[in-house]
CSV table of C-alpha atoms in Angstrom, one decimal:
chain,number,residue,atom,x,y,z
A,1,UNK,CA,35.1,-15.4,26.4
A,2,UNK,CA,32.6,-17.6,24.2
A,3,UNK,CA,29.1,-18.1,24.1
A,4,UNK,CA,26.6,-19.8,21.4
A,5,UNK,CA,24.3,-16.3,20.9
A,6,UNK,CA,25.4,-12.7,21.5
A,7,UNK,CA,22.2,-10.7,22.0
A,8,UNK,CA,23.3,-7.0,22.1
A,9,UNK,CA,20.3,-4.8,24.1
A,10,UNK,CA,18.8,-5.4,27.2
A,11,UNK,CA,15.4,-4.4,26.2
A,12,UNK,CA,12.4,-6.7,26.3
A,13,UNK,CA,13.4,-8.1,23.0
A,14,UNK,CA,16.8,-8.7,24.2
A,15,UNK,CA,15.7,-10.3,27.6
A,16,UNK,CA,12.5,-12.3,26.3
A,17,UNK,CA,15.0,-14.0,23.8
A,18,UNK,CA,17.4,-15.0,26.5
A,19,UNK,CA,14.6,-16.6,28.3
A,20,UNK,CA,13.5,-18.7,25.0
A,21,UNK,CA,16.9,-19.8,24.6
A,22,UNK,CA,17.6,-20.8,28.2
A,23,UNK,CA,14.6,-22.5,28.0
A,24,UNK,CA,15.9,-24.7,25.1
A,25,UNK,CA,19.5,-24.9,26.9
A,26,UNK,CA,21.2,-22.9,24.6
A,27,UNK,CA,23.8,-20.3,25.5
A,28,UNK,CA,23.6,-16.9,25.8
A,29,UNK,CA,25.3,-13.5,26.5
A,30,UNK,CA,23.7,-10.2,27.0
A,31,UNK,CA,25.8,-7.0,26.3
A,32,UNK,CA,23.6,-3.6,27.4
A,33,UNK,CA,25.0,0.0,27.0
A,34,UNK,CA,23.0,1.7,29.6
A,35,UNK,CA,23.0,1.2,33.3
A,36,UNK,CA,20.4,-1.2,35.1
A,37,UNK,CA,19.0,1.3,36.9
A,38,UNK,CA,18.4,3.1,33.7
A,39,UNK,CA,16.8,0.3,32.0
A,40,UNK,CA,14.5,0.1,34.8
A,41,UNK,CA,13.6,3.6,34.9
A,42,UNK,CA,12.5,3.8,31.2
A,43,UNK,CA,8.3,4.4,30.9
A,44,UNK,CA,7.3,2.8,27.7
A,45,UNK,CA,4.0,1.3,26.0
A,46,UNK,CA,1.6,-0.8,28.3
A,47,UNK,CA,-0.5,-2.7,26.0
A,48,UNK,CA,-0.2,-6.5,25.1
A,49,UNK,CA,-1.7,-8.2,22.3
A,50,UNK,CA,-3.3,-11.7,23.1
A,51,UNK,CA,-0.4,-13.5,21.4
A,52,UNK,CA,1.9,-11.7,23.4
A,53,UNK,CA,0.2,-12.6,26.7
A,54,UNK,CA,0.3,-15.9,25.3
A,55,UNK,CA,3.9,-16.2,24.6
A,56,UNK,CA,4.8,-15.0,28.3
A,57,UNK,CA,2.3,-17.5,29.6
A,58,UNK,CA,4.0,-20.6,27.6
A,59,UNK,CA,7.2,-19.7,28.6
A,60,UNK,CA,6.1,-19.3,32.5
A,61,UNK,CA,6.9,-15.3,32.4
A,62,UNK,CA,3.6,-14.4,33.1
A,63,UNK,CA,3.3,-14.4,37.0
A,64,UNK,CA,3.8,-10.8,37.5
A,65,UNK,CA,1.3,-10.1,34.6
A,66,UNK,CA,-1.2,-12.2,36.2
A,67,UNK,CA,-1.1,-10.2,39.4
A,68,UNK,CA,-1.0,-6.8,38.0
A,69,UNK,CA,-1.9,-6.8,34.8
A,70,UNK,CA,-5.3,-5.6,33.6
A,71,UNK,CA,-7.5,-7.5,30.9
A,72,UNK,CA,-9.3,-5.3,28.7
A,73,UNK,CA,-12.3,-6.6,26.5
A,74,UNK,CA,-11.7,-3.8,23.7
A,75,UNK,CA,-11.5,-0.2,23.2
A,76,UNK,CA,-13.5,3.3,22.8
A,77,UNK,CA,-13.5,5.6,20.1
A,78,UNK,CA,-15.2,8.8,20.1
A,79,UNK,CA,-15.4,12.0,18.0
A,80,UNK,CA,-17.0,15.4,19.3
A,81,UNK,CA,-18.0,13.8,22.5
A,82,UNK,CA,-19.7,10.4,20.6
A,83,UNK,CA,-18.3,7.4,22.1
A,84,UNK,CA,-18.7,4.0,20.9
A,85,UNK,CA,-17.3,0.6,22.2
A,86,UNK,CA,-15.5,-1.9,20.0
A,87,UNK,CA,-16.0,-5.3,21.7
A,88,UNK,CA,-13.2,-7.7,21.0
A,89,UNK,CA,-14.3,-10.5,22.9
A,90,UNK,CA,-17.7,-10.2,21.1
A,91,UNK,CA,-16.0,-9.5,17.8
A,92,UNK,CA,-13.1,-12.0,17.5
A,93,UNK,CA,-13.1,-13.5,20.9
A,94,UNK,CA,-9.6,-12.1,21.9
A,95,UNK,CA,-8.3,-9.8,24.9
A,96,UNK,CA,-5.7,-7.2,25.4
A,97,UNK,CA,-4.0,-6.3,28.5
A,98,UNK,CA,-2.7,-3.4,30.2
A,99,UNK,CA,0.9,-4.1,31.6
A,100,UNK,CA,3.7,-1.2,31.2
A,101,UNK,CA,6.8,-2.3,29.1
A,102,UNK,CA,8.4,-1.1,32.6
A,103,UNK,CA,7.1,-3.5,34.8
A,104,UNK,CA,7.9,-6.3,31.9
A,105,UNK,CA,11.5,-5.5,31.7
A,106,UNK,CA,11.5,-5.6,35.7
A,107,UNK,CA,10.1,-8.9,35.6
A,108,UNK,CA,12.2,-10.2,33.0
A,109,UNK,CA,15.3,-8.9,34.5
A,110,UNK,CA,14.4,-10.5,37.6
A,111,UNK,CA,14.1,-13.8,36.3
A,112,UNK,CA,17.5,-13.7,34.7
A,113,UNK,CA,18.9,-12.8,37.8
A,114,UNK,CA,17.3,-15.7,39.5
A,115,UNK,CA,19.0,-17.7,36.8
A,116,UNK,CA,22.0,-16.2,36.8
A,117,UNK,CA,22.1,-15.3,33.4
A,118,UNK,CA,25.2,-13.4,32.0
A,119,UNK,CA,23.6,-9.8,31.3
A,120,UNK,CA,26.5,-6.9,31.2
A,121,UNK,CA,25.7,-3.3,31.8
A,122,UNK,CA,27.2,-0.5,30.5
A,123,UNK,CA,29.1,-1.7,28.1
A,124,UNK,CA,30.3,0.5,25.4
A,125,UNK,CA,32.3,0.2,21.8
A,126,UNK,CA,30.3,-3.0,20.8
A,127,UNK,CA,31.0,-4.0,17.2
A,128,UNK,CA,29.9,-7.1,15.6
A,129,UNK,CA,32.4,-8.7,13.0
A,130,UNK,CA,33.0,-11.9,10.9
A,131,UNK,CA,29.2,-12.1,10.2
A,132,UNK,CA,29.6,-13.4,6.9
A,133,UNK,CA,31.8,-16.4,8.3
A,134,UNK,CA,30.5,-19.5,10.9
A,135,UNK,CA,32.4,-17.7,13.8
A,136,UNK,CA,31.3,-14.2,14.3
A,137,UNK,CA,32.4,-11.9,17.2
A,138,UNK,CA,31.2,-9.2,19.4
A,139,UNK,CA,33.9,-6.8,20.6
A,140,UNK,CA,33.2,-4.2,23.3
A,141,UNK,CA,34.6,-2.3,26.6
A,142,UNK,CA,33.6,-3.4,29.8
A,143,UNK,CA,34.6,-1.7,33.1
A,144,UNK,CA,37.5,-0.3,30.8
A,145,UNK,CA,38.7,-3.7,29.7
A,146,UNK,CA,38.2,-4.4,26.0
A,147,UNK,CA,36.9,-7.9,25.5
A,148,UNK,CA,36.0,-10.1,22.7
A,149,UNK,CA,33.0,-12.5,22.9
A,150,UNK,CA,33.0,-15.3,20.1
A,151,UNK,CA,29.7,-16.7,19.0
A,152,UNK,CA,27.9,-18.7,16.7
A,153,UNK,CA,25.1,-16.0,16.0
A,154,UNK,CA,24.7,-12.3,16.7
A,155,UNK,CA,21.3,-10.7,17.4
A,156,UNK,CA,20.8,-7.0,17.4
A,157,UNK,CA,18.1,-6.0,19.8
A,158,UNK,CA,19.5,-2.5,20.6
A,159,UNK,CA,16.6,-0.3,19.4
A,160,UNK,CA,17.0,2.4,16.6
A,161,UNK,CA,20.2,4.0,17.6
A,162,UNK,CA,21.8,0.6,17.9
A,163,UNK,CA,25.1,-0.8,16.2
A,164,UNK,CA,23.0,-3.9,15.2
A,165,UNK,CA,21.7,-1.9,11.9
A,166,UNK,CA,24.6,-0.2,11.4
A,167,UNK,CA,26.4,-3.5,10.8
A,168,UNK,CA,24.4,-4.5,7.8
A,169,UNK,CA,25.9,-3.3,4.5
A,170,UNK,CA,23.5,-1.8,2.2
A,171,UNK,CA,20.6,-1.9,4.4
A,172,UNK,CA,18.0,0.8,3.4
A,173,UNK,CA,15.3,2.2,5.5
A,174,UNK,CA,11.7,3.3,5.0
A,175,UNK,CA,10.6,5.9,6.8
A,176,UNK,CA,7.9,8.5,7.5
A,177,UNK,CA,7.7,11.6,10.2
A,178,UNK,CA,4.7,13.1,11.4
A,179,UNK,CA,4.2,16.5,12.3
A,180,UNK,CA,2.9,15.6,15.4
A,181,UNK,CA,4.0,14.3,18.7
A,182,UNK,CA,2.5,13.0,21.9
A,183,UNK,CA,2.5,14.7,25.4
A,184,UNK,CA,2.2,11.7,27.7
A,185,UNK,CA,1.5,12.0,31.3
A,186,UNK,CA,1.5,9.8,34.6
A,187,UNK,CA,-1.2,10.5,37.0
A,188,UNK,CA,-1.9,9.3,40.5
A,189,UNK,CA,-5.8,9.1,39.9
A,190,UNK,CA,-7.6,5.9,39.4
A,191,UNK,CA,-8.6,5.9,35.7
A,192,UNK,CA,-11.7,7.2,34.5
A,193,UNK,CA,-12.6,4.3,32.2
A,194,UNK,CA,-12.9,0.5,31.8
A,195,UNK,CA,-11.1,0.2,28.5
A,196,UNK,CA,-9.0,2.8,26.4
A,197,UNK,CA,-10.5,6.0,24.7
A,198,UNK,CA,-9.1,7.1,21.5
A,199,UNK,CA,-10.8,10.5,20.8
A,200,UNK,CA,-10.6,12.6,17.6
A,201,UNK,CA,-11.2,16.2,18.3
A,202,UNK,CA,-11.2,19.2,16.6
A,203,UNK,CA,-8.1,20.5,18.9
A,204,UNK,CA,-6.2,17.5,18.1
A,205,UNK,CA,-6.4,13.9,19.3
A,206,UNK,CA,-6.7,12.6,23.3
A,207,UNK,CA,-6.3,9.2,24.8
A,208,UNK,CA,-7.1,7.6,28.4
A,209,UNK,CA,-5.0,4.8,28.7
A,210,UNK,CA,-3.4,3.6,32.6
A,211,UNK,CA,-0.9,1.5,34.4
A,212,UNK,CA,-2.8,0.1,37.2
A,213,UNK,CA,-6.1,0.4,39.1
A,214,UNK,CA,-4.3,3.5,40.7
A,215,UNK,CA,-2.6,5.1,38.0
A,216,UNK,CA,-3.3,6.6,35.0
A,217,UNK,CA,-1.7,7.2,31.6
A,218,UNK,CA,-3.0,10.0,29.3
A,219,UNK,CA,-1.8,11.4,25.9
A,220,UNK,CA,-2.4,14.8,24.2
A,221,UNK,CA,-1.5,15.3,20.8
A,222,UNK,CA,0.8,18.5,20.2
A,223,UNK,CA,3.2,19.8,17.3
A,224,UNK,CA,6.5,17.7,17.3
A,225,UNK,CA,8.6,20.7,18.1
A,226,UNK,CA,6.3,21.7,21.1
A,227,UNK,CA,8.4,22.3,24.2
A,228,UNK,CA,7.0,20.4,27.5
A,229,UNK,CA,7.9,23.7,29.6
A,230,UNK,CA,4.9,25.1,27.8
A,231,UNK,CA,2.3,22.6,29.0
A,232,UNK,CA,1.5,23.4,32.9
A,233,UNK,CA,-0.1,20.7,34.5
A,234,UNK,CA,-3.6,23.2,34.8
A,235,UNK,CA,-3.5,23.2,30.6
A,236,UNK,CA,-2.5,19.7,30.5
A,237,UNK,CA,-6.0,18.8,32.5
A,238,UNK,CA,-8.3,21.4,30.4
A,239,UNK,CA,-7.0,20.2,27.2
A,240,UNK,CA,-7.8,16.5,28.2
A,241,UNK,CA,-11.2,17.7,29.8
A,242,UNK,CA,-11.8,19.1,26.4
A,243,UNK,CA,-11.0,16.5,24.1
A,244,UNK,CA,-12.0,13.6,26.0
A,245,UNK,CA,-15.3,15.2,27.3
A,246,UNK,CA,-18.8,13.2,26.7
A,247,UNK,CA,-22.0,13.5,28.3
A,248,UNK,CA,-23.0,11.9,31.7
A,249,UNK,CA,-19.0,11.0,32.2
A,250,UNK,CA,-16.4,12.7,34.2
A,251,UNK,CA,-12.5,12.5,33.9
A,252,UNK,CA,-11.2,12.8,37.2
A,253,UNK,CA,-8.1,14.7,38.0
A,254,UNK,CA,-4.9,13.7,39.6
A,255,UNK,CA,-1.3,14.6,40.6
A,256,UNK,CA,0.9,14.4,37.8
A,257,UNK,CA,3.9,12.8,38.6
A,258,UNK,CA,5.8,12.2,35.1
A,259,UNK,CA,5.1,14.3,31.6
A,260,UNK,CA,6.7,14.6,28.3
A,261,UNK,CA,6.7,15.0,24.5
A,262,UNK,CA,7.4,12.1,22.1
A,263,UNK,CA,7.8,12.7,18.4
A,264,UNK,CA,6.0,10.1,15.9
A,265,UNK,CA,7.3,8.2,13.2
A,266,UNK,CA,7.4,5.1,10.8
A,267,UNK,CA,10.3,2.9,10.0
A,268,UNK,CA,11.3,-0.3,8.8
A,269,UNK,CA,14.6,-1.6,7.1
A,270,UNK,CA,15.0,-3.6,4.0
A,271,UNK,CA,15.9,-6.9,5.7
A,272,UNK,CA,16.6,-8.1,9.4
A,273,UNK,CA,19.4,-10.2,8.4
A,274,UNK,CA,22.9,-10.5,7.4
A,275,UNK,CA,25.1,-13.8,7.5
A,276,UNK,CA,24.7,-14.7,11.4
A,277,UNK,CA,23.4,-11.4,12.2
A,278,UNK,CA,19.4,-10.8,13.0
A,279,UNK,CA,17.9,-7.7,14.0
A,280,UNK,CA,14.6,-7.4,16.2
A,281,UNK,CA,12.4,-5.1,17.8
A,282,UNK,CA,13.2,-1.4,17.2
A,283,UNK,CA,16.6,-1.9,15.6
A,284,UNK,CA,14.4,-3.1,12.4
A,285,UNK,CA,11.1,-1.1,12.8
A,286,UNK,CA,9.5,1.6,14.7
A,287,UNK,CA,5.4,2.4,14.5
A,288,UNK,CA,3.7,5.3,15.7
A,289,UNK,CA,1.8,4.3,19.3
A,290,UNK,CA,-1.6,4.6,18.2
A,291,UNK,CA,-1.8,1.0,17.5
A,292,UNK,CA,-0.3,-0.2,20.5
A,293,UNK,CA,2.2,-2.3,18.1
A,294,UNK,CA,6.0,-1.6,19.1
A,295,UNK,CA,6.2,-3.6,22.1
A,296,UNK,CA,4.0,-6.5,20.7
A,297,UNK,CA,6.1,-6.4,17.5
A,298,UNK,CA,9.1,-7.0,19.3
A,299,UNK,CA,7.8,-9.8,21.4
A,300,UNK,CA,6.9,-11.1,17.8
A,301,UNK,CA,10.0,-10.9,16.4
A,302,UNK,CA,11.7,-12.7,19.3
A,303,UNK,CA,9.2,-15.5,18.9
A,304,UNK,CA,10.1,-16.3,15.5
A,305,UNK,CA,13.7,-15.5,15.8
A,306,UNK,CA,14.0,-18.0,19.1
A,307,UNK,CA,12.2,-20.6,17.7
A,308,UNK,CA,14.1,-20.5,14.4
A,309,UNK,CA,17.5,-20.1,16.5
A,310,UNK,CA,16.4,-23.5,18.5
A,311,UNK,CA,15.9,-25.2,15.7
A,312,UNK,CA,19.4,-24.3,14.0
A,313,UNK,CA,21.4,-25.0,17.1
A,314,UNK,CA,19.5,-28.0,18.1
A,315,UNK,CA,18.7,-29.4,14.8
A,316,UNK,CA,20.8,-28.2,12.4
A,317,UNK,CA,17.4,-26.8,10.7
A,318,UNK,CA,18.3,-23.5,9.1
A,319,UNK,CA,14.9,-23.4,7.3
A,320,UNK,CA,13.6,-20.7,10.3
A,321,UNK,CA,16.6,-18.4,10.1
A,322,UNK,CA,16.4,-18.5,6.4
A,323,UNK,CA,12.9,-17.3,6.6
A,324,UNK,CA,12.9,-15.0,9.7
A,325,UNK,CA,13.6,-11.7,8.1
A,326,UNK,CA,10.5,-12.2,5.1
A,327,UNK,CA,8.2,-13.5,8.1
A,328,UNK,CA,9.1,-10.8,10.3
A,329,UNK,CA,8.5,-8.2,7.8
A,330,UNK,CA,5.8,-9.5,6.2
A,331,UNK,CA,3.9,-9.2,9.6
A,332,UNK,CA,5.5,-6.0,10.6
A,333,UNK,CA,4.3,-4.1,7.3
A,334,UNK,CA,0.7,-5.3,8.1
A,335,UNK,CA,1.3,-3.6,11.5
A,336,UNK,CA,2.4,-0.7,10.0
A,337,UNK,CA,-0.3,-0.2,7.9
A,338,UNK,CA,-2.8,-0.6,10.9
A,339,UNK,CA,-0.6,1.4,12.9
A,340,UNK,CA,-0.5,4.2,10.2
A,341,UNK,CA,-4.3,4.0,9.4
A,342,UNK,CA,-5.2,4.4,13.1
A,343,UNK,CA,-2.5,7.3,13.2
A,344,UNK,CA,-4.4,8.9,10.6
A,345,UNK,CA,-8.1,8.6,11.4
A,346,UNK,CA,-7.4,10.2,14.8
A,347,UNK,CA,-5.3,12.8,14.8
A,348,UNK,CA,-6.0,16.5,13.3
A,349,UNK,CA,-4.0,17.2,10.4
A,350,UNK,CA,-3.2,21.2,10.6
A,351,UNK,CA,-0.8,20.6,7.6
A,352,UNK,CA,-3.7,20.8,4.9
A,353,UNK,CA,-2.9,24.3,3.0
A,354,UNK,CA,-5.8,26.2,4.0
A,355,UNK,CA,-9.1,25.9,6.5
A,356,UNK,CA,-11.5,24.5,4.0
A,357,UNK,CA,-9.1,21.6,3.4
A,358,UNK,CA,-8.2,20.8,7.1
A,359,UNK,CA,-12.5,20.9,7.4
A,360,UNK,CA,-12.4,18.4,4.5
A,361,UNK,CA,-9.9,16.2,5.9
A,362,UNK,CA,-11.7,16.3,9.7
A,363,UNK,CA,-15.3,15.4,8.5
A,364,UNK,CA,-13.7,12.6,6.3
A,365,UNK,CA,-12.0,11.3,9.5
A,366,UNK,CA,-15.5,11.7,11.4
A,367,UNK,CA,-17.0,10.0,8.3
A,368,UNK,CA,-14.4,7.1,9.0
A,369,UNK,CA,-15.5,6.7,12.7
A,370,UNK,CA,-18.9,7.1,11.6
A,371,UNK,CA,-18.6,3.8,9.1
A,372,UNK,CA,-17.0,2.1,11.6
A,373,UNK,CA,-19.4,2.5,14.3
A,374,UNK,CA,-21.9,1.2,11.9
A,375,UNK,CA,-20.3,-2.0,10.4
A,376,UNK,CA,-19.7,-5.1,12.3
A,377,UNK,CA,-17.3,-5.9,9.5
A,378,UNK,CA,-15.2,-3.0,9.6
A,379,UNK,CA,-15.3,-3.5,13.9
A,380,UNK,CA,-13.9,-7.0,13.3
A,381,UNK,CA,-11.2,-6.3,10.9
A,382,UNK,CA,-9.9,-3.5,13.8
A,383,UNK,CA,-10.5,-6.0,16.7
A,384,UNK,CA,-8.5,-8.9,14.7
A,385,UNK,CA,-5.6,-6.2,14.2
A,386,UNK,CA,-5.6,-4.6,17.4
A,387,UNK,CA,-5.7,-8.1,19.7
A,388,UNK,CA,-2.9,-9.3,17.2
A,389,UNK,CA,-1.9,-10.8,14.1
A,390,UNK,CA,-0.1,-14.6,14.4
A,391,UNK,CA,3.4,-14.9,15.4
A,392,UNK,CA,4.5,-17.4,12.6
A,393,UNK,CA,7.5,-18.2,9.9
A,394,UNK,CA,5.4,-20.1,8.0
């Protein structure tokens, strides 16, 4: 078998890259280790930066987003019940959109079905080879049959545990683990807010997000090793009422349809390239979800990488591919610092050695928020980064 670009991973990065290549007339095959049902059932991030929305529109892949997505003009930040709105449109003239990754994957996959794209599910033992030469391959097992796929380029869009990153010799990683996680729920209740709410509270962080006008998505800071079995629905709603409470505002409760605890970490690799192999998305970096950057970072990667692959294959111009790793990682480190800043500012830090140190840390975080509330320059910086940095290889 032969194709031009072998893409390992059918998440949003791999699926979107396939569409970019298709529109340039470049052949590709996508290999995915999980089932189609599992891929469509994963619940992930739900905030798209302005740049991500623009890319989907440019590619003609925004029909479902336009129908079901919710445009938000900013976010609410609060501490101890005091709430302040940061208006992105007024500050930087940009918006964000609420549109779940699950919905994006479903739409991208449906469009691939319409095109008849070559996507193979439940393949095992994927192994890139010959990456230093001009004729790399990916061997894999499909339905019990060993197969080898010859190609010009290999893209590892297969996540943190994928084979892509493990195929780069000498690669190193820079990591930070956090001593807390997010307990997230989906609830069948209309959102109680117009824009997302991020709340610092002495009991821990809380967030009010949404998936649609009928479904709310809410989060609580918990210890990273807590069990979801210890959190009854009643306990969850009680904690949300306490941490998100604000005078004159009501949090509406409803049936909880999904709940889980996700640990938080920061992770970036030293390079995204090796010969003819290129990494994109979670294969190369992971951010804590506070800044809503995970999905958007994947879209930024494949937008830059897709353009570079097209120039290489169509025009013989290797400049974009040669500069891809540096450009993508430069953007990613800016994204990492923003995500870390948001996370550190809004979460309770129980790891401080004593009560006095913990109280000092909390009061300094309140000071950060109070400064932000009173400074237009600080708000502009937050709005610029939250709404999204440019996607460029320049």
